[in-house]
PDB file of C-alpha atoms and ligand atoms in Angstrom:
ATOM      1  CA  MET A 805      -6.706 161.782 227.618  1.00  0.00           C
ATOM      2  CA  ALA A 806      -7.724 159.387 230.564  1.00  0.00           C
ATOM      3  CA  ALA A 807      -4.935 158.041 232.459  1.00  0.00           C
ATOM      4  CA  HIS A 808      -5.812 154.450 231.178  1.00  0.00           C
ATOM      5  CA  GLU A 809      -5.451 155.598 227.721  1.00  0.00           C
ATOM      6  CA  SER A 810      -1.787 156.758 227.956  1.00  0.00           C
ATOM      7  CA  ALA A 811       0.399 154.572 225.774  1.00  0.00           C
ATOM      8  CA  SER A 812       2.525 152.848 228.738  1.00  0.00           C
ATOM      9  CA  PRO A 813       5.268 150.327 227.403  1.00  0.00           C
ATOM     10  CA  ALA A 814       4.731 146.714 228.414  1.00  0.00           C
ATOM     11  CA  ALA A 815       6.263 145.946 231.868  1.00  0.00           C
ATOM     12  CA  SER A 816       9.965 144.965 231.972  1.00  0.00           C
ATOM     13  CA  PRO A 817      10.579 141.395 233.208  1.00  0.00           C
ATOM     14  CA  ALA A 818      11.720 143.000 236.605  1.00  0.00           C
ATOM     15  CA  SER A 819       8.558 144.703 236.849  1.00  0.00           C
ATOM     16  CA  HIS A 820       7.739 142.583 240.078  1.00  0.00           C
ATOM     17  CA  ASP A 821      10.493 144.847 241.790  1.00  0.00           C
ATOM     18  CA  ALA A 822       7.754 147.594 241.563  1.00  0.00           C
ATOM     19  CA  LEU A 823       5.384 145.377 243.713  1.00  0.00           C
ATOM     20  CA  ALA A 824       8.104 145.003 246.106  1.00  0.00           C
ATOM     21  CA  ARG A 825       8.771 148.764 246.222  1.00  0.00           C
ATOM     22  CA  LEU A 826       5.099 149.436 246.562  1.00  0.00           C
ATOM     23  CA  ALA A 827       4.764 147.015 249.220  1.00  0.00           C
ATOM     24  CA  ALA A 828       7.756 148.688 251.427  1.00  0.00           C
ATOM     25  CA  VAL A 829       5.911 152.404 250.663  1.00  0.00           C
ATOM     26  CA  ILE A 830       2.810 150.635 251.989  1.00  0.00           C
ATOM     27  CA  GLU A 831       4.401 149.384 255.050  1.00  0.00           C
ATOM     28  CA  SER A 832       6.026 152.609 255.894  1.00  0.00           C
ATOM     29  CA  ARG A 833       2.478 154.189 255.855  1.00  0.00           C
ATOM     30  CA  LYS A 834       1.283 152.141 258.901  1.00  0.00           C
ATOM     31  CA  PRO A 835       0.435 153.804 261.911  1.00  0.00           C
ATOM     32  CA  ALA A 836       3.146 152.295 263.862  1.00  0.00           C
ATOM     33  CA  HIS A 837       5.554 153.576 261.025  1.00  0.00           C
ATOM     34  CA  GLY A 838       4.343 157.141 261.814  1.00  0.00           C
ATOM     35  CA  GLY A 839       1.895 157.157 258.511  1.00  0.00           C
ATOM     36  CA  GLU A 840       0.039 160.272 258.282  1.00  0.00           C
ATOM     37  CA  PRO A 841      -3.592 160.133 257.187  1.00  0.00           C
ATOM     38  CA  ASP A 842      -3.872 163.600 256.246  1.00  0.00           C
ATOM     39  CA  LYS A 843      -0.934 163.525 253.809  1.00  0.00           C
ATOM     40  CA  SER A 844      -1.065 159.827 252.499  1.00  0.00           C
ATOM     41  CA  TYR A 845      -3.989 157.862 250.981  1.00  0.00           C
ATOM     42  CA  VAL A 846      -2.484 154.704 252.149  1.00  0.00           C
ATOM     43  CA  ALA A 847      -2.128 155.901 255.573  1.00  0.00           C
ATOM     44  CA  ARG A 848      -5.821 157.181 255.567  1.00  0.00           C
ATOM     45  CA  LEU A 849      -7.052 153.730 254.404  1.00  0.00           C
ATOM     46  CA  LEU A 850      -4.932 151.773 257.153  1.00  0.00           C
ATOM     47  CA  HIS A 851      -5.989 154.436 259.603  1.00  0.00           C
ATOM     48  CA  LYS A 852      -9.740 153.913 258.825  1.00  0.00           C
ATOM     49  CA  GLY A 853      -9.282 150.197 259.171  1.00  0.00           C
ATOM     50  CA  PRO A 854     -10.519 146.948 257.222  1.00  0.00           C
ATOM     51  CA  ASP A 855     -14.118 148.167 256.409  1.00  0.00           C
ATOM     52  CA  ALA A 856     -12.456 151.098 254.324  1.00  0.00           C
ATOM     53  CA  PHE A 857     -10.119 149.168 252.336  1.00  0.00           C
ATOM     54  CA  LEU A 858     -12.042 146.154 251.897  1.00  0.00           C
ATOM     55  CA  LYS A 859     -14.933 148.271 250.508  1.00  0.00           C
ATOM     56  CA  LYS A 860     -12.548 149.582 247.995  1.00  0.00           C
ATOM     57  CA  ILE A 861     -11.338 146.141 247.237  1.00  0.00           C
ATOM     58  CA  GLY A 862     -15.069 145.253 246.289  1.00  0.00           C
ATOM     59  CA  GLU A 863     -15.707 148.311 244.357  1.00  0.00           C
ATOM     60  CA  GLU A 864     -12.585 148.048 242.372  1.00  0.00           C
ATOM     61  CA  ALA A 865     -13.084 144.269 241.467  1.00  0.00           C
ATOM     62  CA  THR A 866     -16.524 145.340 240.097  1.00  0.00           C
ATOM     63  CA  GLU A 867     -14.951 147.961 238.208  1.00  0.00           C
ATOM     64  CA  VAL A 868     -12.530 145.372 236.505  1.00  0.00           C
ATOM     65  CA  VAL A 869     -15.859 143.384 235.597  1.00  0.00           C
ATOM     66  CA  MET A 870     -17.524 146.589 234.331  1.00  0.00           C
ATOM     67  CA  ALA A 871     -14.244 147.535 232.123  1.00  0.00           C
ATOM     68  CA  ALA A 872     -14.007 144.080 230.793  1.00  0.00           C
ATOM     69  CA  LYS A 873     -17.832 143.890 229.854  1.00  0.00           C
ATOM     70  CA  ASP A 874     -17.209 147.336 228.048  1.00  0.00           C
ATOM     71  CA  ALA A 875     -14.403 145.931 226.307  1.00  0.00           C
ATOM     72  CA  ASP A 876     -16.428 142.994 224.820  1.00  0.00           C
ATOM     73  CA  HIS A 877     -18.815 145.838 223.553  1.00  0.00           C
ATOM     74  CA  GLY A 878     -16.250 147.579 221.723  1.00  0.00           C
ATOM     75  CA  GLY A 879     -15.035 149.898 224.577  1.00  0.00           C
ATOM     76  CA  ASP A 880     -11.472 150.697 225.349  1.00  0.00           C
ATOM     77  CA  ALA A 881      -9.705 147.279 226.496  1.00  0.00           C
ATOM     78  CA  GLY A 882      -6.866 149.283 228.074  1.00  0.00           C
ATOM     79  CA  LYS A 883      -9.166 150.264 230.913  1.00  0.00           C
ATOM     80  CA  ILE A 884      -9.165 146.817 232.237  1.00  0.00           C
ATOM     81  CA  VAL A 885      -5.389 147.419 233.174  1.00  0.00           C
ATOM     82  CA  TYR A 886      -6.029 150.639 234.654  1.00  0.00           C
ATOM     83  CA  GLU A 887      -8.910 148.991 236.909  1.00  0.00           C
ATOM     84  CA  VAL A 888      -6.811 145.902 237.531  1.00  0.00           C
ATOM     85  CA  ALA A 889      -3.925 148.183 238.827  1.00  0.00           C
ATOM     86  CA  ASP A 890      -6.459 149.910 241.297  1.00  0.00           C
ATOM     87  CA  LEU A 891      -7.453 146.466 242.327  1.00  0.00           C
ATOM     88  CA  TRP A 892      -4.051 144.951 243.115  1.00  0.00           C
ATOM     89  CA  PHE A 893      -3.139 148.328 244.891  1.00  0.00           C
ATOM     90  CA  HIS A 894      -6.115 148.024 247.212  1.00  0.00           C
ATOM     91  CA  THR A 895      -5.334 144.407 247.728  1.00  0.00           C
ATOM     92  CA  MET A 896      -2.030 145.014 248.554  1.00  0.00           C
ATOM     93  CA  VAL A 897      -3.025 147.509 251.246  1.00  0.00           C
ATOM     94  CA  ALA A 898      -5.142 144.630 252.580  1.00  0.00           C
ATOM     95  CA  LEU A 899      -2.261 142.358 252.550  1.00  0.00           C
ATOM     96  CA  ALA A 900       0.014 144.540 254.293  1.00  0.00           C
ATOM     97  CA  HIS A 901      -2.544 145.057 257.050  1.00  0.00           C
ATOM     98  CA  TYR A 902      -2.724 141.488 257.614  1.00  0.00           C
ATOM     99  CA  GLY A 903       0.975 141.058 257.383  1.00  0.00           C
ATOM    100  CA  PHE A 904       1.787 139.779 254.163  1.00  0.00           C
ATOM    101  CA  THR A 905       3.462 140.938 251.083  1.00  0.00           C
ATOM    102  CA  PRO A 906       3.273 140.260 247.484  1.00  0.00           C
ATOM    103  CA  ALA A 907       6.186 137.639 247.687  1.00  0.00           C
ATOM    104  CA  ASP A 908       3.629 135.539 249.699  1.00  0.00           C
ATOM    105  CA  VAL A 909       1.043 135.729 246.995  1.00  0.00           C
ATOM    106  CA  VAL A 910       3.880 134.743 244.462  1.00  0.00           C
ATOM    107  CA  ALA A 911       5.131 131.927 246.655  1.00  0.00           C
ATOM    108  CA  GLU A 912       1.397 130.571 246.701  1.00  0.00           C
ATOM    109  CA  LEU A 913       0.940 131.026 242.980  1.00  0.00           C
ATOM    110  CA  GLU A 914       4.454 129.080 242.507  1.00  0.00           C
ATOM    111  CA  ARG A 915       3.102 126.270 244.933  1.00  0.00           C
ATOM    112  CA  ARG A 916       0.229 125.737 242.497  1.00  0.00           C
ATOM    113  CA  GLU A 917       2.480 125.768 239.637  1.00  0.00           C
ATOM    114  CA  GLY A 918       1.949 122.750 237.238  1.00  0.00           C
ATOM    115  CA  THR A 919      -1.329 121.657 239.161  1.00  0.00           C
ATOM    116  CA  SER A 920      -4.257 121.689 236.839  1.00  0.00           C
ATOM    117  CA  GLY A 921      -7.309 123.538 238.385  1.00  0.00           C
ATOM    118  CA  ILE A 922      -9.485 120.586 237.362  1.00  0.00           C
ATOM    119  CA  GLU A 923      -7.212 118.163 239.024  1.00  0.00           C
ATOM    120  CA  GLU A 924      -6.848 120.164 242.318  1.00  0.00           C
ATOM    121  CA  LYS A 925     -10.700 120.260 242.342  1.00  0.00           C
ATOM    122  CA  ALA A 926     -11.296 116.696 241.638  1.00  0.00           C
ATOM    123  CA  LEU A 927      -8.797 115.899 244.695  1.00  0.00           C
ATOM    124  CA  ARG A 928     -10.698 118.497 246.930  1.00  0.00           C
ATOM    125  CA  LYS A 929     -13.924 116.732 246.303  1.00  0.00           C
ATOM    126  CA  ALA A 930     -12.486 113.357 246.835  1.00  0.00           C
ATOM    127  CA  GLU A 931     -10.960 114.485 250.277  1.00  0.00           C
ATOM    128  CA  HIS A 932     -14.263 116.011 251.228  1.00  0.00           C
ATOM    129  CA  ARG A 933     -16.006 112.453 250.234  1.00  0.00           C
ATOM    130  CA  ALA A 934     -13.392 110.575 252.344  1.00  0.00           C
ATOM    131  CA  ILE A 935     -14.141 112.868 255.327  1.00  0.00           C
ATOM    132  CA  GLU A 936     -17.771 112.558 254.902  1.00  0.00           C
ATOM    133  CA  GLU A 937     -17.555 108.929 254.869  1.00  0.00           C
ATOM    134  CA  ARG A 938     -15.461 108.612 258.148  1.00  0.00           C
ATOM    135  CA  THR A 939     -18.020 110.885 259.882  1.00  0.00           C
TER     136      THR A 939
HETATM  137  N1  PRT B1025      -0.723 152.915 243.502  1.00  0.00           N
HETATM  138  C1  PRT B1025      -1.330 153.752 244.009  1.00  0.00           C
HETATM  139  C2  PRT B1025      -2.768 154.027 243.845  1.00  0.00           C
HETATM  140  N2  PRT B1025      -3.640 153.528 242.933  1.00  0.00           N
HETATM  141  C3  PRT B1025      -4.988 154.150 243.221  1.00  0.00           C
HETATM  142  N3  PRT B1025      -4.765 154.992 244.263  1.00  0.00           N
HETATM  143  C4  PRT B1025      -5.793 155.825 244.934  1.00  0.00           C
HETATM  144  O1  PRT B1025      -6.745 154.994 245.054  1.00  0.00           O
HETATM  145  C5  PRT B1025      -8.092 156.001 245.063  1.00  0.00           C
HETATM  146  C6  PRT B1025      -9.076 155.177 244.083  1.00  0.00           C
HETATM  147  O2  PRT B1025     -10.235 155.363 244.298  1.00  0.00           O
HETATM  148  P1  PRT B1025     -11.194 155.758 243.304  1.00  0.00           P
HETATM  149  O3  PRT B1025     -10.628 155.308 241.785  1.00  0.00           O
HETATM  150  O4  PRT B1025     -12.379 155.164 243.610  1.00  0.00           O
HETATM  151  O5  PRT B1025     -11.149 157.221 243.485  1.00  0.00           O
HETATM  152  P2  PRT B1025     -11.991 158.026 244.605  1.00  0.00           P
HETATM  153  O6  PRT B1025     -13.416 158.340 243.950  1.00  0.00           O
HETATM  154  O7  PRT B1025     -11.184 159.411 244.441  1.00  0.00           O
HETATM  155  O8  PRT B1025     -11.812 157.239 245.753  1.00  0.00           O
HETATM  156  P3  PRT B1025     -12.501 157.220 247.169  1.00  0.00           P
HETATM  157  O9  PRT B1025     -12.974 158.847 247.305  1.00  0.00           O
HETATM  158  O10 PRT B1025     -13.650 156.400 247.134  1.00  0.00           O
HETATM  159  O11 PRT B1025     -11.468 157.121 248.069  1.00  0.00           O
HETATM  160  C7  PRT B1025      -7.590 157.354 244.437  1.00  0.00           C
HETATM  161  O12 PRT B1025      -7.507 158.254 245.385  1.00  0.00           O
HETATM  162  C8  PRT B1025      -6.198 157.020 243.782  1.00  0.00           C
HETATM  163  O13 PRT B1025      -5.443 158.003 243.697  1.00  0.00           O
HETATM  164  C9  PRT B1025      -3.556 155.003 244.465  1.00  0.00           C
HETATM  165  N4  PRT B1025      -3.003 155.547 245.562  1.00  0.00           N
HETATM  166  C10 PRT B1025      -1.615 155.384 245.892  1.00  0.00           C
HETATM  167  N5  PRT B1025      -0.776 154.401 245.083  1.00  0.00           N
HETATM  168  C11 PRT B1025       0.523 154.137 245.198  1.00  0.00           C
HETATM  169  O14 PRT B1025       0.890 154.128 246.803  1.00  0.00           O
HETATM  170  C12 PRT B1025       1.941 155.418 247.081  1.00  0.00           C
HETATM  171  C13 PRT B1025       1.788 155.849 248.255  1.00  0.00           C
HETATM  172  O15 PRT B1025       0.524 156.857 248.207  1.00  0.00           O
HETATM  173  P4  PRT B1025       0.385 157.781 249.577  1.00  0.00           P
HETATM  174  O16 PRT B1025       0.266 156.910 250.725  1.00  0.00           O
HETATM  175  O17 PRT B1025      -1.001 158.403 249.067  1.00  0.00           O
HETATM  176  O18 PRT B1025       1.436 158.638 249.597  1.00  0.00           O
HETATM  177  C14 PRT B1025       1.912 156.065 245.660  1.00  0.00           C
HETATM  178  O19 PRT B1025       3.101 156.646 245.596  1.00  0.00           O
HETATM  179  C15 PRT B1025       1.600 155.228 244.767  1.00  0.00           C
HETATM  180  O20 PRT B1025       2.765 154.457 244.383  1.00  0.00           O
END
């Protein structure tokens, strides 16, 4: 059985703690904190630098899309969760490199809470129009 086919329980309400714990582990793998590239995958990615983990983000995002398309055609929908976990993990490595944590992303999502995407886009277009009219 592939890892993504294992029957895992739904995440608990406190599962965001897992993101905080993972962020702390990723932080501890930074070269400045003694991360060892020969022993740790995260340390290896951070040691290689942005090109390495940004490439992985691109690959994992594509794998999410492929898993979803497979599910649309009768494939195992559970694979989507497995691939999104890979994507989140690699984006967390990137966040750490650039000095951010999952809490920063959650804060941004909270800032957007209650603002419709359609409304936000209309506001943005109106702002662009106002700037263009002034220049
Ligand atoms: N969550 C993860 C995690 N998710 C995915 N991966 C690794 O990310 C890689 C994903 O790449 P692919 O699926 O493309 O597999 P691959 O073909 O082997 O990858 P590449 O050869 O392209 O690197 C695999 O090596 C996975 O093992 C992860 N590695 C680590 N973590 C977490 O990070 C912690 C620290 O890990 P280390 O730094 O390795 O100790 C671990 O305890 C985990 O909690």
